[in-house]
Coordinates of N, CA and C in Angstrom, one line a residue:
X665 N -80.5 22.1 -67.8 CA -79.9 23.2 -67.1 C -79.5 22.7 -65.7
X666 N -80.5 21.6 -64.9 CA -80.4 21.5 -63.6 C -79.0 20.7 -63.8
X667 N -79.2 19.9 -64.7 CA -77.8 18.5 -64.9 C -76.3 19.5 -65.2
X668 N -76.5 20.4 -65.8 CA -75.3 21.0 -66.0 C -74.6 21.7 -65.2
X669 N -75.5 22.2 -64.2 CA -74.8 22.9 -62.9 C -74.5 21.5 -61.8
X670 N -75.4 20.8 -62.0 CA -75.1 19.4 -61.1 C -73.1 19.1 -61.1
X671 N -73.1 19.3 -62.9 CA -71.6 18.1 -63.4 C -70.9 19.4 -63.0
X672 N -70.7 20.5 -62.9 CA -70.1 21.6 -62.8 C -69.4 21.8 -60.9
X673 N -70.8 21.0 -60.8 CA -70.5 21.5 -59.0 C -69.6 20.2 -58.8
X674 N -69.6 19.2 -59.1 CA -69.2 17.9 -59.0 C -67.4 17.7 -59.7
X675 N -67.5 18.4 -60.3 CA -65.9 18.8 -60.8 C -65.5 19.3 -60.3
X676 N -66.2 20.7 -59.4 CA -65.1 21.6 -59.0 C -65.2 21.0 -57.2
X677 N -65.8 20.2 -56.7 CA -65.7 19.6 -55.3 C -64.5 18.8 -55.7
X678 N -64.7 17.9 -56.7 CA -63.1 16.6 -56.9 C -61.8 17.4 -57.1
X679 N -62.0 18.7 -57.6 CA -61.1 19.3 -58.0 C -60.6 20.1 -56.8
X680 N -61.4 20.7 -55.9 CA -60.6 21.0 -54.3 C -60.6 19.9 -53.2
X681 N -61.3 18.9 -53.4 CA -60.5 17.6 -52.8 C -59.0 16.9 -53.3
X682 N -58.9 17.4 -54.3 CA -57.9 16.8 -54.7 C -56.2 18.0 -54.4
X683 N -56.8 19.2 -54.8 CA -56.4 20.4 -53.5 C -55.9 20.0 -52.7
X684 N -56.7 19.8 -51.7 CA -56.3 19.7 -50.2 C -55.6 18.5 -49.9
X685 N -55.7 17.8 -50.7 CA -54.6 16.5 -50.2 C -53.4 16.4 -50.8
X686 N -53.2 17.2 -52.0 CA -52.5 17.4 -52.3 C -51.3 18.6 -51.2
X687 N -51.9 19.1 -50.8 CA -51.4 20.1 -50.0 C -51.1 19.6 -48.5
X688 N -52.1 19.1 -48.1 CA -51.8 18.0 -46.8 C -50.8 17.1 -47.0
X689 N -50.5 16.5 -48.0 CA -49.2 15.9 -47.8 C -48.3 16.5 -48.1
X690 N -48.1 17.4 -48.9 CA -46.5 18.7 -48.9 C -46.7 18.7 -47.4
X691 N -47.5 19.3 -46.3 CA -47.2 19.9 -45.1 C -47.0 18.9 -44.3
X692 N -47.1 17.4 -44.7 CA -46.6 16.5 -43.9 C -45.2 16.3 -44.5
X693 N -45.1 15.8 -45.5 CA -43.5 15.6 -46.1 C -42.5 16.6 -46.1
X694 N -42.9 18.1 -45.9 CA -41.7 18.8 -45.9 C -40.9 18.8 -44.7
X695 N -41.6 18.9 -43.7 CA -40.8 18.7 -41.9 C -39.7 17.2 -42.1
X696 N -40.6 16.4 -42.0 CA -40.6 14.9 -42.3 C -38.8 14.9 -42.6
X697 N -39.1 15.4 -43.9 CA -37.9 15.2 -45.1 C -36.9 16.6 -44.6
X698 N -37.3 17.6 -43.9 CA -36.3 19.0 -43.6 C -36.1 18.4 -42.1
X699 N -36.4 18.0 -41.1 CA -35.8 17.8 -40.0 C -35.5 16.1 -39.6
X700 N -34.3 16.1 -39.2 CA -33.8 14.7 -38.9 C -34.2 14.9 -37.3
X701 N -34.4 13.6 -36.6 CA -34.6 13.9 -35.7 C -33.7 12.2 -34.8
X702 N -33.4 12.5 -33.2 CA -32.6 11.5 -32.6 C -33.1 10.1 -32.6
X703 N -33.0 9.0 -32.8 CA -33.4 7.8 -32.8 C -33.1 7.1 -31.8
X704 N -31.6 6.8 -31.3 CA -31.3 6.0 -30.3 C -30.2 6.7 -29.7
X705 N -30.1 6.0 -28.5 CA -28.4 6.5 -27.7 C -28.1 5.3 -27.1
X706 N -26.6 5.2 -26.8 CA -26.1 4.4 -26.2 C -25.0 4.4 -25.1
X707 N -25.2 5.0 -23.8 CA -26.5 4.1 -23.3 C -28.0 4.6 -23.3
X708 N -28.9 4.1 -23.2 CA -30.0 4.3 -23.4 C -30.3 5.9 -22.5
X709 N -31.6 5.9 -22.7 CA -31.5 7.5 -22.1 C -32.5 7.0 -20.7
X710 N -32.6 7.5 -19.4 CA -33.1 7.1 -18.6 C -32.6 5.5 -17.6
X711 N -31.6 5.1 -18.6 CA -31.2 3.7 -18.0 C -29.8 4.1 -16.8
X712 N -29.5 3.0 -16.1 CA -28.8 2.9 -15.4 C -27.8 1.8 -15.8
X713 N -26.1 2.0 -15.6 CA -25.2 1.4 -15.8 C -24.3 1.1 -14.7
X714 N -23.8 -0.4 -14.8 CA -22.9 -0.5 -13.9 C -21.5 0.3 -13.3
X715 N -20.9 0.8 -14.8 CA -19.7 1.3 -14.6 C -20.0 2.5 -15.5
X716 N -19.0 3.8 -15.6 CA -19.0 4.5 -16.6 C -18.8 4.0 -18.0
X717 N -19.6 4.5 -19.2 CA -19.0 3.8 -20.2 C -17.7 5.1 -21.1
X718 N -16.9 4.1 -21.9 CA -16.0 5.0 -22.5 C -16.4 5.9 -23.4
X719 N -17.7 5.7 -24.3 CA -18.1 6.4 -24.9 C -19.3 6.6 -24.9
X720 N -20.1 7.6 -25.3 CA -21.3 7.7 -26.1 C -21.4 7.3 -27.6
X721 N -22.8 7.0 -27.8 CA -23.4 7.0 -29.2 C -24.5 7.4 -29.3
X722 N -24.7 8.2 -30.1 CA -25.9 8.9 -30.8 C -26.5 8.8 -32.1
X723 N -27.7 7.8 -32.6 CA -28.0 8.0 -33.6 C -29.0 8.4 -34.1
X724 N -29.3 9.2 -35.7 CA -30.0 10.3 -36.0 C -31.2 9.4 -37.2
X725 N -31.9 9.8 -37.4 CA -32.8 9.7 -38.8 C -32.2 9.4 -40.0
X726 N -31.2 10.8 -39.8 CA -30.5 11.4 -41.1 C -29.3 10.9 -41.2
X727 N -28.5 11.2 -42.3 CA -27.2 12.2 -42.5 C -27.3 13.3 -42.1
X728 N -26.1 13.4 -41.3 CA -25.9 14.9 -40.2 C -24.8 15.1 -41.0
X729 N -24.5 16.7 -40.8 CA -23.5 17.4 -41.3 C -22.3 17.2 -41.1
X730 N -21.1 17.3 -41.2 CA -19.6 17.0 -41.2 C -18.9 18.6 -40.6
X731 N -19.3 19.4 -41.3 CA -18.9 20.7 -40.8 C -18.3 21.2 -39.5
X732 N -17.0 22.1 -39.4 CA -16.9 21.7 -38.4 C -17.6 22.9 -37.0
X733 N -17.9 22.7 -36.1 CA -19.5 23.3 -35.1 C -20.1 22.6 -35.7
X734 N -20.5 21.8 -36.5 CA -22.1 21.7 -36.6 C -22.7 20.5 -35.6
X735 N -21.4 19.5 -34.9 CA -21.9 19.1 -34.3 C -21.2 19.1 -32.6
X736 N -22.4 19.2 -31.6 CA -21.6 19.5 -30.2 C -22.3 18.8 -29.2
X737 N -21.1 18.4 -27.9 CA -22.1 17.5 -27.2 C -21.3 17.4 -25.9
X738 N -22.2 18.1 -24.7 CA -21.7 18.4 -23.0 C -22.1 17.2 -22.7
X739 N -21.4 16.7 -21.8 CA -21.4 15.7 -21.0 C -21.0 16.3 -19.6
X740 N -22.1 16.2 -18.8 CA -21.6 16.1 -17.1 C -22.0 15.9 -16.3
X741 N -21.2 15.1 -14.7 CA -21.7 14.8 -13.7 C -22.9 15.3 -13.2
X742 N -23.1 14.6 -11.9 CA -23.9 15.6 -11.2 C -23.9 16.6 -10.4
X743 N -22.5 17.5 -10.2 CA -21.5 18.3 -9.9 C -21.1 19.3 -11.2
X744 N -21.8 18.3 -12.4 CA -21.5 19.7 -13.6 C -20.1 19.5 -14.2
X745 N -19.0 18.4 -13.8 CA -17.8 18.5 -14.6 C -18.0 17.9 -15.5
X746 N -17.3 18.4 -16.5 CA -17.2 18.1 -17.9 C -16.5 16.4 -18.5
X747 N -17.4 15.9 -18.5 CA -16.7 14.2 -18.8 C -16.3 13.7 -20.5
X748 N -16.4 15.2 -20.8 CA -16.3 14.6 -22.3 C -14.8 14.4 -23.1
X749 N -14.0 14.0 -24.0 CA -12.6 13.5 -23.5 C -12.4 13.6 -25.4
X750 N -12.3 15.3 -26.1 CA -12.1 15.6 -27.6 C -13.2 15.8 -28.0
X751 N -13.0 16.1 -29.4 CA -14.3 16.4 -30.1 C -15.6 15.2 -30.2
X752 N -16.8 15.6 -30.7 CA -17.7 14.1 -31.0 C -16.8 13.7 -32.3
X753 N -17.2 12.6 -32.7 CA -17.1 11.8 -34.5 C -18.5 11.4 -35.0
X754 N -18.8 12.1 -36.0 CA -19.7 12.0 -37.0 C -19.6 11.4 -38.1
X755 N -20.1 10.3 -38.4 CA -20.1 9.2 -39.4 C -21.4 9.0 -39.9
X756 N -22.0 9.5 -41.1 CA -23.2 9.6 -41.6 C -24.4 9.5 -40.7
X757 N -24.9 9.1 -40.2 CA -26.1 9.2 -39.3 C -26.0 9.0 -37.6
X758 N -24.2 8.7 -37.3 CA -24.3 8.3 -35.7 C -22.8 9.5 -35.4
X759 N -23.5 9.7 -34.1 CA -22.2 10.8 -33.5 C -21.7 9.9 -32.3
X760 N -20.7 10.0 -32.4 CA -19.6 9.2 -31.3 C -18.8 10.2 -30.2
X761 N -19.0 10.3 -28.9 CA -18.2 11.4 -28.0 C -17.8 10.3 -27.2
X762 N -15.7 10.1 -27.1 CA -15.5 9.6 -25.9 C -15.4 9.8 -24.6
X763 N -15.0 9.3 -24.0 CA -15.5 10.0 -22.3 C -14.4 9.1 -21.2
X764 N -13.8 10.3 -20.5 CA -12.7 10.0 -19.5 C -13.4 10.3 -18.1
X765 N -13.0 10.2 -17.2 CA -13.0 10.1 -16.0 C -13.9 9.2 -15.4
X766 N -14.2 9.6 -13.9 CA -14.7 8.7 -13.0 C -16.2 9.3 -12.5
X767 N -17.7 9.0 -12.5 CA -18.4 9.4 -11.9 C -19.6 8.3 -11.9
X768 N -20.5 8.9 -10.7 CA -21.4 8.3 -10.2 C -22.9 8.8 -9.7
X769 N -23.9 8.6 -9.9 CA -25.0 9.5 -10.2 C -25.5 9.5 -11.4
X770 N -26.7 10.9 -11.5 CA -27.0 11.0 -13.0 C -25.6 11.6 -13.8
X771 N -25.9 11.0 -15.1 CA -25.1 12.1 -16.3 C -25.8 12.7 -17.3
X772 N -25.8 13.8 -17.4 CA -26.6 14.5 -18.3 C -25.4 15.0 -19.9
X773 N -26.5 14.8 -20.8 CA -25.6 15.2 -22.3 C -26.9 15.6 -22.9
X774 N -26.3 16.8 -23.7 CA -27.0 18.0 -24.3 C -26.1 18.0 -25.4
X775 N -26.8 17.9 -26.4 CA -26.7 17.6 -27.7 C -26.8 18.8 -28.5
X776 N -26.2 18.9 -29.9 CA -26.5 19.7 -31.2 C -26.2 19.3 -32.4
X777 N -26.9 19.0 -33.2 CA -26.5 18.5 -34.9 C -27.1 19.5 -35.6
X778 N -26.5 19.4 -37.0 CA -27.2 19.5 -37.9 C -27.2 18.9 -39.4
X779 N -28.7 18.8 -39.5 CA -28.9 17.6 -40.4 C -28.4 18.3 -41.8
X780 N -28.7 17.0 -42.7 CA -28.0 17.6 -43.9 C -28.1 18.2 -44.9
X781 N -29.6 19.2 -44.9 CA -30.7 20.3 -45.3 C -30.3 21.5 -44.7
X782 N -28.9 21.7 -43.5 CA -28.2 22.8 -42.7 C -29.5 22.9 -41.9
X783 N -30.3 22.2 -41.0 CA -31.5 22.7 -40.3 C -30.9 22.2 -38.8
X784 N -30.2 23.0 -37.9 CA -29.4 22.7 -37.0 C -31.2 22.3 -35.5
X785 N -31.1 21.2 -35.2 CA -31.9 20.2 -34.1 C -30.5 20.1 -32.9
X786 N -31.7 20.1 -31.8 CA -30.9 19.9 -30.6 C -32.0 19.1 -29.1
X787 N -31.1 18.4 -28.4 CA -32.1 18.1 -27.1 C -31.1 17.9 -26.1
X788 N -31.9 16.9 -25.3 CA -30.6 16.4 -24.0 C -31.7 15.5 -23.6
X789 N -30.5 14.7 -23.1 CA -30.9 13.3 -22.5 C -30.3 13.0 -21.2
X790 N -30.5 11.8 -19.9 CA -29.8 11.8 -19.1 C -29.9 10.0 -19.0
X791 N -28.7 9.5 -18.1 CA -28.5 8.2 -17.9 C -28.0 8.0 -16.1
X792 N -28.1 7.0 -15.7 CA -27.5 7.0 -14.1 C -26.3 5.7 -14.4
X793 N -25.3 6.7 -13.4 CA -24.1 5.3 -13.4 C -24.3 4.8 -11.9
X794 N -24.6 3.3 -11.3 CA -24.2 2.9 -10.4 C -23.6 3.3 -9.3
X795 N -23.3 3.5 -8.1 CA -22.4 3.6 -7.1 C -22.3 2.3 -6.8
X796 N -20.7 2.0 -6.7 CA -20.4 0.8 -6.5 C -20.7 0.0 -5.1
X797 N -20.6 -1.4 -4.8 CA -21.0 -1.6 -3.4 C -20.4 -1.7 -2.6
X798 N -20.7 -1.4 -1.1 CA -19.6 -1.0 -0.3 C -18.7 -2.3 0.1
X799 N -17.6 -2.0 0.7 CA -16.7 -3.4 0.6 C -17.0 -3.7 1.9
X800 N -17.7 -5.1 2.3 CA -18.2 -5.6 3.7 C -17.0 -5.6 4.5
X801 N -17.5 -5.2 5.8 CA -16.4 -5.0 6.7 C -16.8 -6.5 7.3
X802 N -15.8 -7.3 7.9 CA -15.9 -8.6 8.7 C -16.3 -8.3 9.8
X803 N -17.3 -8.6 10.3 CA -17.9 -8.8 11.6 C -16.8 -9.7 12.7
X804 N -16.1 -9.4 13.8 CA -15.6 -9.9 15.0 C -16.5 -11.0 15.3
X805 N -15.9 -12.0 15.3 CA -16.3 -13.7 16.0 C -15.7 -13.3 17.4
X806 N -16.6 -13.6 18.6 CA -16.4 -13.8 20.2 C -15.8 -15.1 20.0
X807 N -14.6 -15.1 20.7 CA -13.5 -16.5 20.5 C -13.9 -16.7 22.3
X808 N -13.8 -18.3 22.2 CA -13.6 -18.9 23.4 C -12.9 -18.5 24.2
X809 N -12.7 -17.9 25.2 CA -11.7 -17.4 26.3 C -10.7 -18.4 26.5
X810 N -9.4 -18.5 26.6 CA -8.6 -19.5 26.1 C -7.8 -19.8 27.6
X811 N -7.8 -21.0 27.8 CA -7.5 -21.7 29.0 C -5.9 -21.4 29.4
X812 N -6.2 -20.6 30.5 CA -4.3 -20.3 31.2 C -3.8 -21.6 31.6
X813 N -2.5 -21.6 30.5 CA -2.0 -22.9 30.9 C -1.5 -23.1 32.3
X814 N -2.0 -24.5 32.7 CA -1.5 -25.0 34.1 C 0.3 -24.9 34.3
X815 N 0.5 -24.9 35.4 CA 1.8 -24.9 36.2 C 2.2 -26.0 36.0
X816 N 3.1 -26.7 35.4 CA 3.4 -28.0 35.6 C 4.7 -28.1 36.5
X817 N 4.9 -28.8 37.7 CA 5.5 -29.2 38.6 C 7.0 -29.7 37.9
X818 N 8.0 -29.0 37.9 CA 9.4 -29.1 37.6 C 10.3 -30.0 38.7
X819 N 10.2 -30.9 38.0 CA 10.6 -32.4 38.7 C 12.3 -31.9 39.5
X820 N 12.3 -31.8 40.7 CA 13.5 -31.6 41.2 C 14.6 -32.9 41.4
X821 N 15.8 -32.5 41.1 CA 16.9 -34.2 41.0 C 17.5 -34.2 42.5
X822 N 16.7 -35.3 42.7 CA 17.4 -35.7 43.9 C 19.0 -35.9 43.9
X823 N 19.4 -35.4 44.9 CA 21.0 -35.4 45.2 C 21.8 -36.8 45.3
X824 N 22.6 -37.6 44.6 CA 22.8 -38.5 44.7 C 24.1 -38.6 44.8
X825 N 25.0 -39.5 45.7 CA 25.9 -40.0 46.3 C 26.9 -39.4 45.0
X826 N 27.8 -38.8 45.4 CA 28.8 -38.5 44.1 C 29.7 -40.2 44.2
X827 N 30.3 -40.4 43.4 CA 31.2 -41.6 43.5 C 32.4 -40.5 43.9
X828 N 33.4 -41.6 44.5 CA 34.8 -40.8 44.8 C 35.5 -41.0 43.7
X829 N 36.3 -40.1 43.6 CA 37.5 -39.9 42.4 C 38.5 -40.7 43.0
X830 N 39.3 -41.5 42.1 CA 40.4 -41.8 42.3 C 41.5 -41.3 43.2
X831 N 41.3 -40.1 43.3 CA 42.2 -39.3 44.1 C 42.1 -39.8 45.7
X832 N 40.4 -39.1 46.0 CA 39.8 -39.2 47.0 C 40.2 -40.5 47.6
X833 N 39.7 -41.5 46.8 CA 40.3 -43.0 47.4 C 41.4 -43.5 47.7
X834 N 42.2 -43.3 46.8 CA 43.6 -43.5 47.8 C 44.1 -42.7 48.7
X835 N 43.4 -41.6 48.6 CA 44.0 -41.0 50.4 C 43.3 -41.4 51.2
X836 N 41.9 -41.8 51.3 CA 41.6 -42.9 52.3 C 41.8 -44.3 52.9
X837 N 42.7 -44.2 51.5 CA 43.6 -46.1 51.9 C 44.6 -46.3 52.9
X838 N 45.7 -45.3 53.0 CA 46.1 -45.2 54.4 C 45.8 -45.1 55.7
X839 N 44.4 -44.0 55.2 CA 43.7 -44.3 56.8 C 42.9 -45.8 57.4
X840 N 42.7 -46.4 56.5 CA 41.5 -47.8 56.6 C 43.0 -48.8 57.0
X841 N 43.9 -48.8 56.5 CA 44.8 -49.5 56.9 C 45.2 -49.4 58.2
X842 N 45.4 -48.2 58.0 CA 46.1 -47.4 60.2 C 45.2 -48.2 60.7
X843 N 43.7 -48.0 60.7 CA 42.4 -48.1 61.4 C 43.0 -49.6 61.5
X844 N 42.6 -50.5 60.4 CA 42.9 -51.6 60.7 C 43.6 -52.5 61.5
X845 N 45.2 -51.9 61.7 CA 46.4 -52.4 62.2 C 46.0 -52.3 63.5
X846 N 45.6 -50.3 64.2 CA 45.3 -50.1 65.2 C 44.3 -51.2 65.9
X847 N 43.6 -50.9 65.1 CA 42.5 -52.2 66.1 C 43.2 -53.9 66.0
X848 N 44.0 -54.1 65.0 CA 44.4 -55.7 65.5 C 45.7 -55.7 67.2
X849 N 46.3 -54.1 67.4 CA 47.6 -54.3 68.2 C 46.4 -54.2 69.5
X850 N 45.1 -53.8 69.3 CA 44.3 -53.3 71.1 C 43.9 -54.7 71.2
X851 N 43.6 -55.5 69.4 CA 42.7 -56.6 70.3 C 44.3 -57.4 70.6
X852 N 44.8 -57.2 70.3 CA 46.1 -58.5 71.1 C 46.4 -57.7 72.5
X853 N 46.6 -57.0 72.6 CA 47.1 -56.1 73.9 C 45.8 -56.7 74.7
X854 N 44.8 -56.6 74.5 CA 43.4 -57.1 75.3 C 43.2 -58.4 75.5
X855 N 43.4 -59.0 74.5 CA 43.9 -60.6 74.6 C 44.7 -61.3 75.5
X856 N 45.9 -60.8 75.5 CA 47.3 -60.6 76.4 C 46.6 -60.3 77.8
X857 N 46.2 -59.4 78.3 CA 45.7 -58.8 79.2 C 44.6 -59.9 80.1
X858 N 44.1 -60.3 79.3 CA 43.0 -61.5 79.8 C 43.3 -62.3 79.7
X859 N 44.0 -62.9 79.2 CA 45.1 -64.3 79.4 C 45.8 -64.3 80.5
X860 N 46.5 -63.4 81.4 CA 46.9 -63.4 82.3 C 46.1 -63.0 83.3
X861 N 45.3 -62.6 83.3 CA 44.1 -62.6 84.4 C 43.6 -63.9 84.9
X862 N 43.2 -64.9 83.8 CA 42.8 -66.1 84.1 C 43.9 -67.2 85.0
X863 N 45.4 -66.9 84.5 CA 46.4 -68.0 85.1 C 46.7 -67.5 86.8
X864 N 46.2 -68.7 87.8 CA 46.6 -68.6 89.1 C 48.3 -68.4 88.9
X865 N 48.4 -67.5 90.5 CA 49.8 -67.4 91.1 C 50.1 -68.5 91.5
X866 N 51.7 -68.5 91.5 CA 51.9 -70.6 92.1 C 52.4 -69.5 93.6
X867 N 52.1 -70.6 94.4 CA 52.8 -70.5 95.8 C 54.6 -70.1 96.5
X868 N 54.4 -69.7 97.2 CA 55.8 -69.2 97.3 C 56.3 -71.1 97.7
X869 N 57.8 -71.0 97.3 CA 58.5 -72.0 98.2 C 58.4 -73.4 97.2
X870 N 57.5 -73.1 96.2 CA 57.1 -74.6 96.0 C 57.5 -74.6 94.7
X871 N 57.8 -75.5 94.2 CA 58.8 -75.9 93.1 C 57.7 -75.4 91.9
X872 N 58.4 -75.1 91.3 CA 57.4 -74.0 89.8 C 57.3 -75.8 88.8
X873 N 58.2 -76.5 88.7 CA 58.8 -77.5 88.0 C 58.1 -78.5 88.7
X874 N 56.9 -79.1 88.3 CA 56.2 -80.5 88.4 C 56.7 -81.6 88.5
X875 N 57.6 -81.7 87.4 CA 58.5 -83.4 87.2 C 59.2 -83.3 88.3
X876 N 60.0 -82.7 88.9 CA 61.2 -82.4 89.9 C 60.3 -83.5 91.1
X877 N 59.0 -82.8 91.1 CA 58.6 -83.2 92.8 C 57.9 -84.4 92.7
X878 N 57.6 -85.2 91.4 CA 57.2 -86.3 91.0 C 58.5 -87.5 91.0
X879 N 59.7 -87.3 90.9 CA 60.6 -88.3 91.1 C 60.6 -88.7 91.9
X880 N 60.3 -90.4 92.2 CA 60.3 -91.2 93.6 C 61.5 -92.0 94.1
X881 N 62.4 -91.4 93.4 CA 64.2 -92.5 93.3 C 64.6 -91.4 94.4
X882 N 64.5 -89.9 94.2 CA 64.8 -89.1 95.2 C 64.5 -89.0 96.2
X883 N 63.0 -89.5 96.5 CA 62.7 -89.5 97.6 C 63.1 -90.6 98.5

């Protein structure tokens, strides 16, 4: 009697152990397998980029829906404008949104899919772009104070003798001649003049003629 309730109690324990795990795994595999959930982005989420990129990527667990709403995706500064540039693209498990303009700061993107069980999932993620670096201004170099040029002394041309023109010279040729003649007629006239200064007066009465008073046949 004791053994038979023993095998009785011992069947029906295997039998709700086997219950409950059976049931603990439906409640783990049904979410599992009914909700897809985000995997990666690109750019990363929390990362920082040099430049804006042209696009996002978003990839899922699943196959997401194709429908059209079923998939949606804000993109914006940190001012809140809208950087997203047409609809996302949905290609079995990755959503693609391009992206125009210019910004700098965080960017925030808020997401919505739905996987392909129609169980519409959603979040949001954020990324920082860079501010570019400022463009160095050149610093002023102190230049050598720069030497006032000296005066240099402008050589003055001494005045020099013009030569006479041909003109000039022969009208001086008649005068050097005059001059000439003049002074040969003063020195003869002066010549003249002292030449007879020197010759004695002959005496009155007395024969001018030497030979005459020298003849001794006359006497």
């Amino acid at each position: 009697m004791t053994h038979a309730i023993t095998s009785r109690f011992r069947c029906l324990l295997i039998a709700l152990t086997a219950l409950l795990l059976t049931v603990g795994s439906l409640a783990t595999a049904t979410p599992a397998s009914a909700h897809d959930e985000l995997v990666s982005t690109d750019p990363e989420s929390g990362s920082t980029v040099e430049t804006m990129p042209e696009e996002l990527v978003l990839t899922f667990s699943g196959i997401l829906s194709t429908e059209d709403g079923a998939t949606e995706l804000a993109v914006t500064d940190a001012d809140g404008a809208s950087l997203a540039d047409g609809d996302p693209e949905v290609v079995e498990t990755t959503v693609t949104q391009p992206l125009a303009g210019e910004a700098t700061g965080p960017i925030t993107v808020q997401w919505k899919v739905v996987s392909s069980d129609g169980h519409p999932i959603s979040g949001e993620f954020s990324f920082d772009v860079a501010a570019p670096d400022p463009t160095p201004t050149p610093t002023p170099t102190a230049s050598s104070p720069t030497a006032a040029p000296t005066a240099t002394e402008t050589p003055t041309a001494t005045p020099s003798a013009s030569p006479e023109t041909p003109a000039e010279a022969s009208s001086t040729v008649p005068w050097i001649v005059g001059g000439i003649v003049a002074l040969a007629v003063i020195a003869a006239v002066v010549y003249l003049v002292a030449s007879r200064r020197r010759t004695p007066p002959s005496a009155p009465g007395s024969n001018s003629s030497a030979p005459d008073s020298d003849q001794p046949s006359e006497r």
